[in-house]
Tab-separated table of C-alpha atoms and ligand atoms in Angstrom:
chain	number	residue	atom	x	y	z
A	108	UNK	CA	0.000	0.000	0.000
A	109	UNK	CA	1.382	3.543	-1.030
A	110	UNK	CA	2.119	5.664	2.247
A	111	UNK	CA	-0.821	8.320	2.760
A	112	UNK	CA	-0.131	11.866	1.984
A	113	UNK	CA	-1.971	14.792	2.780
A	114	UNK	CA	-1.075	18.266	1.424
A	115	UNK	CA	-2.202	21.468	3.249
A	116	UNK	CA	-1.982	23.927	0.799
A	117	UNK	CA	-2.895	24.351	-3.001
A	118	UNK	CA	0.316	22.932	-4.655
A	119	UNK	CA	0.883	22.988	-8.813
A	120	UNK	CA	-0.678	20.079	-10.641
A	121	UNK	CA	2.571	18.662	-11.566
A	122	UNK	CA	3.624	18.705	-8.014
A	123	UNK	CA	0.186	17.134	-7.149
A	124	UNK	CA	1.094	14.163	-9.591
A	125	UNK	CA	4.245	13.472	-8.813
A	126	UNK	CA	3.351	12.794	-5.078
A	127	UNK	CA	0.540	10.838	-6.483
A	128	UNK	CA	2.665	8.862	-8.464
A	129	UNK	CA	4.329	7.438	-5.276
A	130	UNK	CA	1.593	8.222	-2.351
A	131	UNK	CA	-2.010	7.851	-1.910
A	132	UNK	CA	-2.535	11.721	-1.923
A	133	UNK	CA	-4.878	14.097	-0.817
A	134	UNK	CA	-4.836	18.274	-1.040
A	135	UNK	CA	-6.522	20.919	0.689
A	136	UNK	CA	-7.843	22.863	-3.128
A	137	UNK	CA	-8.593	26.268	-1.531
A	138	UNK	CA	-6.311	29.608	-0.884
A	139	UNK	CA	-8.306	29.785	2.475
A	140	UNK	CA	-6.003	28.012	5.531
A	141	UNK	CA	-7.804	24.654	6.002
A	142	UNK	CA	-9.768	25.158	9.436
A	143	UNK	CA	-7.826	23.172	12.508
A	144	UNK	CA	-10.665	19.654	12.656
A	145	UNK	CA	-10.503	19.598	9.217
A	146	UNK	CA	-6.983	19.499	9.018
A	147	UNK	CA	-6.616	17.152	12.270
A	148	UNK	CA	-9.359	14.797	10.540
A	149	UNK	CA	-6.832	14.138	6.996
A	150	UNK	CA	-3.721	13.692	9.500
A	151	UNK	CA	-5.472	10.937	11.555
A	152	UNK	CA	-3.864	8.081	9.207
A	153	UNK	CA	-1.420	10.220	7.318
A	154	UNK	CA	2.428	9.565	7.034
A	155	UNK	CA	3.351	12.478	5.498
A	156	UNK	CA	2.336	16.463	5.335
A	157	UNK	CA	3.400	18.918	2.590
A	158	UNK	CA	2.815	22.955	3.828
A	159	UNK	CA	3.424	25.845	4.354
A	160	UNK	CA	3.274	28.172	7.740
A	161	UNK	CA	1.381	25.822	9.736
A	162	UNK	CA	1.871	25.190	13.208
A	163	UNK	CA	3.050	21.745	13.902
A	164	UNK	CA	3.024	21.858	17.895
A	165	UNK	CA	2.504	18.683	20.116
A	166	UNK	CA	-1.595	19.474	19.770
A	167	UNK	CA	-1.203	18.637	15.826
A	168	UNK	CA	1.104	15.661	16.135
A	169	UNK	CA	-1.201	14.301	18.909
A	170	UNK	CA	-3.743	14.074	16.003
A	171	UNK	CA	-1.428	12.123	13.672
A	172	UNK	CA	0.018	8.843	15.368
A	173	UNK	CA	1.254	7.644	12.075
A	174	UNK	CA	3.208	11.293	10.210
A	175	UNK	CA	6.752	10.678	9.436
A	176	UNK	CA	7.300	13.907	7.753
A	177	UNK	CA	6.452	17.068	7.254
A	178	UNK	CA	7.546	19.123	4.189
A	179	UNK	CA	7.629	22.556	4.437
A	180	UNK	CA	7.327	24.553	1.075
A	181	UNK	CA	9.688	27.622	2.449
A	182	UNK	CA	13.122	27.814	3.887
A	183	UNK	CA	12.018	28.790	7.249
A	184	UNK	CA	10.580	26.592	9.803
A	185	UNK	CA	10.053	28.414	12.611
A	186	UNK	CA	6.413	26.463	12.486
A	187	UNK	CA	7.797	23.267	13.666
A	188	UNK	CA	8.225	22.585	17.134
A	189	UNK	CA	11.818	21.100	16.927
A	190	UNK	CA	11.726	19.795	20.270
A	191	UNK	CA	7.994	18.344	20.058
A	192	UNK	CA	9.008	16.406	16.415
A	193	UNK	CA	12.054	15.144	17.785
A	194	UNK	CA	10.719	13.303	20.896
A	195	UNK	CA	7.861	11.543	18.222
A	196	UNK	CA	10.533	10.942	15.547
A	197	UNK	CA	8.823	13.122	12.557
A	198	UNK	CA	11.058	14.199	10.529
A	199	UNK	CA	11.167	17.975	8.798
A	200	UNK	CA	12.332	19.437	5.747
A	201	UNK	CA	12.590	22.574	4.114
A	202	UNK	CA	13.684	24.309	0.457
A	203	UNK	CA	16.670	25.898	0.432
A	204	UNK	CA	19.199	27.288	-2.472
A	205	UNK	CA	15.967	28.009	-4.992
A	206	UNK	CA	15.093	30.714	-3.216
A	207	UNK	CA	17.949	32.658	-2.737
A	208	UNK	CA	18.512	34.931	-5.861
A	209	UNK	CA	14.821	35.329	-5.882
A	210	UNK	CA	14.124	36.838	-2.370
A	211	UNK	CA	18.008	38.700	-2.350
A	212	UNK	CA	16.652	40.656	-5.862
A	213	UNK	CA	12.782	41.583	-3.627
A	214	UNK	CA	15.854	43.259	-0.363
A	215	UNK	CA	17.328	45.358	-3.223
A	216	UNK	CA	13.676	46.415	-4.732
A	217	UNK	CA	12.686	46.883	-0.984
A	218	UNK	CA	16.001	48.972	-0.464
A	219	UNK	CA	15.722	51.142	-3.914
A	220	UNK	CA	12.081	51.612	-2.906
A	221	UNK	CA	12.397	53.130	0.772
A	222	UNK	CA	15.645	54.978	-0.500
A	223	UNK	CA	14.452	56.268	-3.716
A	224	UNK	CA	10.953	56.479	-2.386
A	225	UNK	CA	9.118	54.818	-5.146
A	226	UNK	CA	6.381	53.238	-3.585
A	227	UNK	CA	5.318	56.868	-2.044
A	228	UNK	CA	6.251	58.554	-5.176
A	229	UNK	CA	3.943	56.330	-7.352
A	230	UNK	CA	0.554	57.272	-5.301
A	231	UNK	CA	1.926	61.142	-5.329
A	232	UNK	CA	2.136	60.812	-9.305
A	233	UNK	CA	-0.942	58.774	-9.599
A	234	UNK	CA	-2.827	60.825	-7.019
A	235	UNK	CA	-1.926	64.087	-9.524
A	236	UNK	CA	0.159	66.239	-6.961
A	237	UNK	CA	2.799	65.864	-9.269
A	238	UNK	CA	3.170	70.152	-10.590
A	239	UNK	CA	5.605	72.385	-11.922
A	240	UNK	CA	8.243	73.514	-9.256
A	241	UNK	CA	8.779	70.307	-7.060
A	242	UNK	CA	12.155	69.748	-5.968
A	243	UNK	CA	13.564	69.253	-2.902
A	244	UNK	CA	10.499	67.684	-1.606
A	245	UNK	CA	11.017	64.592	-3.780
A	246	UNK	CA	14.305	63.628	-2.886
A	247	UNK	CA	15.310	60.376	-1.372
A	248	UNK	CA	18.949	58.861	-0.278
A	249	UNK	CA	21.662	57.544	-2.715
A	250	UNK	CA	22.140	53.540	-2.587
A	251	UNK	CA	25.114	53.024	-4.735
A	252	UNK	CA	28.574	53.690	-2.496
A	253	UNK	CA	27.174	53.376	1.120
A	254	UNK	CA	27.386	50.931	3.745
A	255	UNK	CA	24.875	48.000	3.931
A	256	UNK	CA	25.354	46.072	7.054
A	257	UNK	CA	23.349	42.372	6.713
A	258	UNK	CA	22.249	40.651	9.656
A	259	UNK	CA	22.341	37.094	9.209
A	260	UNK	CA	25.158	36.419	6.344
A	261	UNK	CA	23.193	33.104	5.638
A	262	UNK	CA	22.891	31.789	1.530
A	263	UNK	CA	20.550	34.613	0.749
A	264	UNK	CA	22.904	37.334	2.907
A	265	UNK	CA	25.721	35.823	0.653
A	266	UNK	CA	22.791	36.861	-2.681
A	267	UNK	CA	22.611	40.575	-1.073
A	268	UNK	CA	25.778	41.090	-0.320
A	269	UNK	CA	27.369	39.696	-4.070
A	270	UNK	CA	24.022	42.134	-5.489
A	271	UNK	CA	25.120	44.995	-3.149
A	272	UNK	CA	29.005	44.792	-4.175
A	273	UNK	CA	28.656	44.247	-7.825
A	274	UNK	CA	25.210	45.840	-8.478
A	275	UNK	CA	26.444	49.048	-6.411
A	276	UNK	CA	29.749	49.322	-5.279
A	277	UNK	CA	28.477	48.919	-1.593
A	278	UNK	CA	30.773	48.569	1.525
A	279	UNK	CA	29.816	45.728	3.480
A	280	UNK	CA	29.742	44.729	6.937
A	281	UNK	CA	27.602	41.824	8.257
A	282	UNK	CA	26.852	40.605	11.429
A	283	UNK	CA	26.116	36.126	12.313
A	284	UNK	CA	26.982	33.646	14.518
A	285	UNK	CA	30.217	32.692	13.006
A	286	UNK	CA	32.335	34.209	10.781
A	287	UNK	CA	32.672	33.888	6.940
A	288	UNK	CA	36.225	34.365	5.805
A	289	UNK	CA	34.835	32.311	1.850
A	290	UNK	CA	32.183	35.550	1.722
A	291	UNK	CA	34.719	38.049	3.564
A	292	UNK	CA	37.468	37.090	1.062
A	293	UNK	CA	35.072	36.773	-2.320
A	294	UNK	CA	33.093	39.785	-1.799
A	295	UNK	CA	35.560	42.165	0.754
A	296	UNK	CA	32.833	41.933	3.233
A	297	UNK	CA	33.705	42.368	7.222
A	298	UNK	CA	32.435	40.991	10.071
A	299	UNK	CA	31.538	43.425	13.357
A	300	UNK	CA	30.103	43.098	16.404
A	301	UNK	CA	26.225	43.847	15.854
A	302	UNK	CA	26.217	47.455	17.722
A	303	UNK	CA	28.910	48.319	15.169
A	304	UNK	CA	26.919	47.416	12.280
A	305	UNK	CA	23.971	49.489	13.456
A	306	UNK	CA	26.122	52.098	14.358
A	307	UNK	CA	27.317	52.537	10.582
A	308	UNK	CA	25.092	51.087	8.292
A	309	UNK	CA	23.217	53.015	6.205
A	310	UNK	CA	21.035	50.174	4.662
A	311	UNK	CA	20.597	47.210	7.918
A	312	UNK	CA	19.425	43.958	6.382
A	313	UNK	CA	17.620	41.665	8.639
A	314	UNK	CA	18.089	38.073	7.667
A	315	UNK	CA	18.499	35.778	10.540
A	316	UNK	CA	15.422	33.304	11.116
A	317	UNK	CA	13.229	33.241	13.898
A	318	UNK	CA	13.923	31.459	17.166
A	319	UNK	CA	14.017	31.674	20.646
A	320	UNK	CA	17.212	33.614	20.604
A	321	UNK	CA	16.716	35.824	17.630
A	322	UNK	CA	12.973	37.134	18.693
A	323	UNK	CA	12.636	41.084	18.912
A	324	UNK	CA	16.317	41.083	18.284
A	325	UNK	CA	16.127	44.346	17.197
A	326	UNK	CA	14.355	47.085	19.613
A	327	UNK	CA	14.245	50.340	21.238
A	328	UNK	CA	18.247	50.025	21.929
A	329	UNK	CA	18.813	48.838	18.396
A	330	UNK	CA	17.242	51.207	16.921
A	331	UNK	CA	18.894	53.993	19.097
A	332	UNK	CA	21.859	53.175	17.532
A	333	UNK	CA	21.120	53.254	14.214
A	334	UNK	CA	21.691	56.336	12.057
A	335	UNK	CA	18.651	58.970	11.715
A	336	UNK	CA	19.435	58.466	7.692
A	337	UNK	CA	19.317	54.872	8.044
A	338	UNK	CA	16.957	52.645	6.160
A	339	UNK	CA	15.911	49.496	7.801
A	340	UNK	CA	14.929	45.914	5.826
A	341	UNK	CA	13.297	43.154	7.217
A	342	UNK	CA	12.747	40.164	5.186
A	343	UNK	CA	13.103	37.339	7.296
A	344	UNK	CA	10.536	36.967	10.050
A	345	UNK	CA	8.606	39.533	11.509
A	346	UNK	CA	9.037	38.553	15.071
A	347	UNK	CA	12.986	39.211	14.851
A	348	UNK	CA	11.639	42.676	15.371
A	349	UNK	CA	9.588	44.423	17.828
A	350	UNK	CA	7.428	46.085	15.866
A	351	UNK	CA	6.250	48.843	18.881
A	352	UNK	CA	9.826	49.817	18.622
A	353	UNK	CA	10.105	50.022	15.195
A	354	UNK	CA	6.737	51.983	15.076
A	355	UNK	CA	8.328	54.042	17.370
A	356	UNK	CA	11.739	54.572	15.470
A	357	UNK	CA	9.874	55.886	12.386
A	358	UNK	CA	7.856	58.132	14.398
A	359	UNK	CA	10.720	59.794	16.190
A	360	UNK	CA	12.591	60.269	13.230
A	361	UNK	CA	15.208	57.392	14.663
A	362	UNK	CA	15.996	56.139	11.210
A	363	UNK	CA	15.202	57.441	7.408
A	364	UNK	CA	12.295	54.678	6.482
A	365	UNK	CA	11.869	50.799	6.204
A	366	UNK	CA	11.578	48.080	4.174
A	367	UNK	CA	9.252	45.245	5.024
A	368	UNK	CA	8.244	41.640	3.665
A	369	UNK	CA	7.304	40.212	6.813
A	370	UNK	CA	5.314	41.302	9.692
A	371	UNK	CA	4.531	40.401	13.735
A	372	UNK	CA	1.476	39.247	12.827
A	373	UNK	CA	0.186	38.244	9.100
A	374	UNK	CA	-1.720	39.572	7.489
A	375	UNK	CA	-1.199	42.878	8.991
A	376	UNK	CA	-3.945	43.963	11.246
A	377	UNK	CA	-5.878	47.067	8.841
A	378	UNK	CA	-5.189	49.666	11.438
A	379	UNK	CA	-1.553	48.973	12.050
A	380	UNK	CA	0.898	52.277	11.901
A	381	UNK	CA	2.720	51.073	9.570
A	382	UNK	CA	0.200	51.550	7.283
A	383	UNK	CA	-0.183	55.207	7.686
A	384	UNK	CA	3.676	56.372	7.169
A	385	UNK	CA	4.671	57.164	3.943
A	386	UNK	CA	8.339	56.221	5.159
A	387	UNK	CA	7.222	52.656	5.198
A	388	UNK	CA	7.355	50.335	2.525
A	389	UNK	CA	4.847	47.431	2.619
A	390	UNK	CA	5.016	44.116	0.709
A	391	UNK	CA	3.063	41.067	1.802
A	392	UNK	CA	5.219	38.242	2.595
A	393	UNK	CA	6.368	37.883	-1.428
A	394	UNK	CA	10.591	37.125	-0.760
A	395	UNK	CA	9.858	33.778	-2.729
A	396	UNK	CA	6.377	34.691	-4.481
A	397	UNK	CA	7.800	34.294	-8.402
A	398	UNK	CA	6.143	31.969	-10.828
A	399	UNK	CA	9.197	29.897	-11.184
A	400	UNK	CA	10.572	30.158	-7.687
A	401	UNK	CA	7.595	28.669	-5.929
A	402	UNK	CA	6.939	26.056	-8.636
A	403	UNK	CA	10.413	24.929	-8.014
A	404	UNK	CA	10.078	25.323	-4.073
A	405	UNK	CA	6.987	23.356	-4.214
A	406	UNK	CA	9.072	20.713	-6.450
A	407	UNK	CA	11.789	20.350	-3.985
A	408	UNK	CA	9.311	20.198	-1.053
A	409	UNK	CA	7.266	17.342	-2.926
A	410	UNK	CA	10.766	15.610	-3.403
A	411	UNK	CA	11.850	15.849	0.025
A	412	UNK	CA	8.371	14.478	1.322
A	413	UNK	CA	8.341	11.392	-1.334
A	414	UNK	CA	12.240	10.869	-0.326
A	415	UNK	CA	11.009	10.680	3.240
A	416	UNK	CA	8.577	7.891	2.708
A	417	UNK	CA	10.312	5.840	-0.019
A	418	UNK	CA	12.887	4.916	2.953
A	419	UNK	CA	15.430	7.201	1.297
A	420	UNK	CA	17.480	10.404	2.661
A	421	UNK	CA	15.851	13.737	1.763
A	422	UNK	CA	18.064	15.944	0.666
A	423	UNK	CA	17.011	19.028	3.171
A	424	UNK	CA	16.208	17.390	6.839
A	425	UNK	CA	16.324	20.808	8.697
A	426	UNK	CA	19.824	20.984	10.770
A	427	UNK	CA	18.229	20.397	14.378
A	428	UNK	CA	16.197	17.203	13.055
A	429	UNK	CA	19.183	15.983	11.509
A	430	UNK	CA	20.161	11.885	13.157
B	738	LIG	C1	10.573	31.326	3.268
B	738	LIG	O1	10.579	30.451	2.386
B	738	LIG	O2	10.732	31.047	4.465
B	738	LIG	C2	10.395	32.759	2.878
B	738	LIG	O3	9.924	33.516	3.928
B	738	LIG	C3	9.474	32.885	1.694
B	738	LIG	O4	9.344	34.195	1.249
């Protein structure tokens, strides 16, 4: 008997086949998230579980006895409960290397967009208060030849920091939990402590993932430090930040403007601040969201999954769930 499947999100047809070609398959059709009893009612005999973003916590893996593996479609996994999935023996996987060029090329748009001011720019133009005589008023900050300082020099800090040296002549500093001398040496990037890099970047990159140590990793002290013609980017997960502080940092004229993918809570709640500053630039969660980048995510995720149950090494087990 084929292992049962069951796939939480809408994945590509092709994707879709090729797990039924191997599994007894089921998928959740619908861009809606699958409600929780629904969800708990197709994991009751499954072995594996392809998704993205949800929560697999001990109340989830109490409802499937039999999962082996679950497959996340993205290269972060702060959805699993590491600790929960190791002490029942499911195994976790995740997509990285597709990814990277794709989400390092939305940084620089989110970078040229807060600096430049394109995003606000676009509504003044399309709103018609662009007249005769505006100047000064429609200025923004130069990217090319400053300092970008990258939090997290990870595969996709490496994609920034190649896109910032080559792309613009950038100096680069970077801040992560051990040093890089391949990227240092390749791309003439340093490493410095992280109140250095805040202290003299004029583009900060936030990168690292989300856990327990990295959560509101930057806040009111951080963001003292920062320049007041600073421009701050978060793409990796909104809870690295504390968004009352950052809030607060635009406000106050701390720092120039930011750059955000990813938020505290998603989707953004309608009345958030952020939503009413002009020096904020908003996207929603779209660091992967190409046409050929998620097909191939979704590909990779499938593969890992199928891997999984076939008996055979996947080729991304997430570090911690790793022997
Ligand atoms: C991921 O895959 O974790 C990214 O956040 C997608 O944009």
């Amino acid at each position: 008997m084929n292992p049962k499947v069951f796939i939480a999100k809408p994945v590509p047809r092709e994707v879709f086949d090729y797990v039924s070609e191997n599994c007894d398959c089921k998928m959740w059709d619908s861009d809606d998230d699958i409600p929780k009893d629904v969800l708990f009612d197709e994991l009751r005999d499954a072995e594996g579980l392809l998704t993205s973003g949800t929560k697999i916590d001990s109340e989830l893996l109490s409802h499937a006895p039999n999962l082996k593996v679950v497959s996340n479609i993205s290269v972060g996994y702060n959805n699993f409960d590491l600790k929960e999935m190791k002490k029942r023996g499911v195994l976790g996987t995740n997509t990285p290397y597709v990814l990277d060029d794709t989400v390092a090329d939305l940084i620089f748009g989110l970078i040229l967009s807060s600096a430049r001011r394109i995003a606000e720019l676009d509504r003044y133009v399309k709103q018609g208060k662009w007249n005769k005589g505006d100047n000064e008023n429609l200025f923004g900050i130069d990217v090319h030849h400053s300092v970008i300082g990258i939090i997290g020099m990870g595969r996709i800090g490496e994609k920034v920091a190649k896109r910032a040296k080559f792309g613009f002549d950038m100096d680069i500093i970077y801040h992560n939990r051990h040093k890089k001398t391949k990227i240092e040496n390749k791309l003439g990037a340093k490493y410095v402590e992280l109140d250095e890099l805040l202290r003299k970047s004029d583009y900060i990159v936030l990168m690292t993932p989300l856990t327990k140590e990295t959560e509101h990793m930057i806040s009111y002290n951080e963001f003292n430090l920062m320049k007041k013609t600073s421009i701050f980017i978060n793409a990796s997960r909104g809870k690295t930040v504390d968004e009352a502080a950052l809030i607060d940092a635009l406000t106050c004229g701390k720092i120039f403007a930011a750059g955000l993918d990813v938020f505290t809570n998603e989707p953004i709640e309608k009345d958030s601040h952020l939503l009413k500053m002009d020096n904020v630039v908003t996207v929603p969660h779209i660091g992967s969201a190409t046409y050929r980048t998620r097909l191939d995510m979704a590909k990779v995720a499938s593969k890992n999954l199928v891997q999984v149950l076939l008996g055979k090494k996947p080729q991304n087990i997430v570090t911690e769930l790793k022997d």
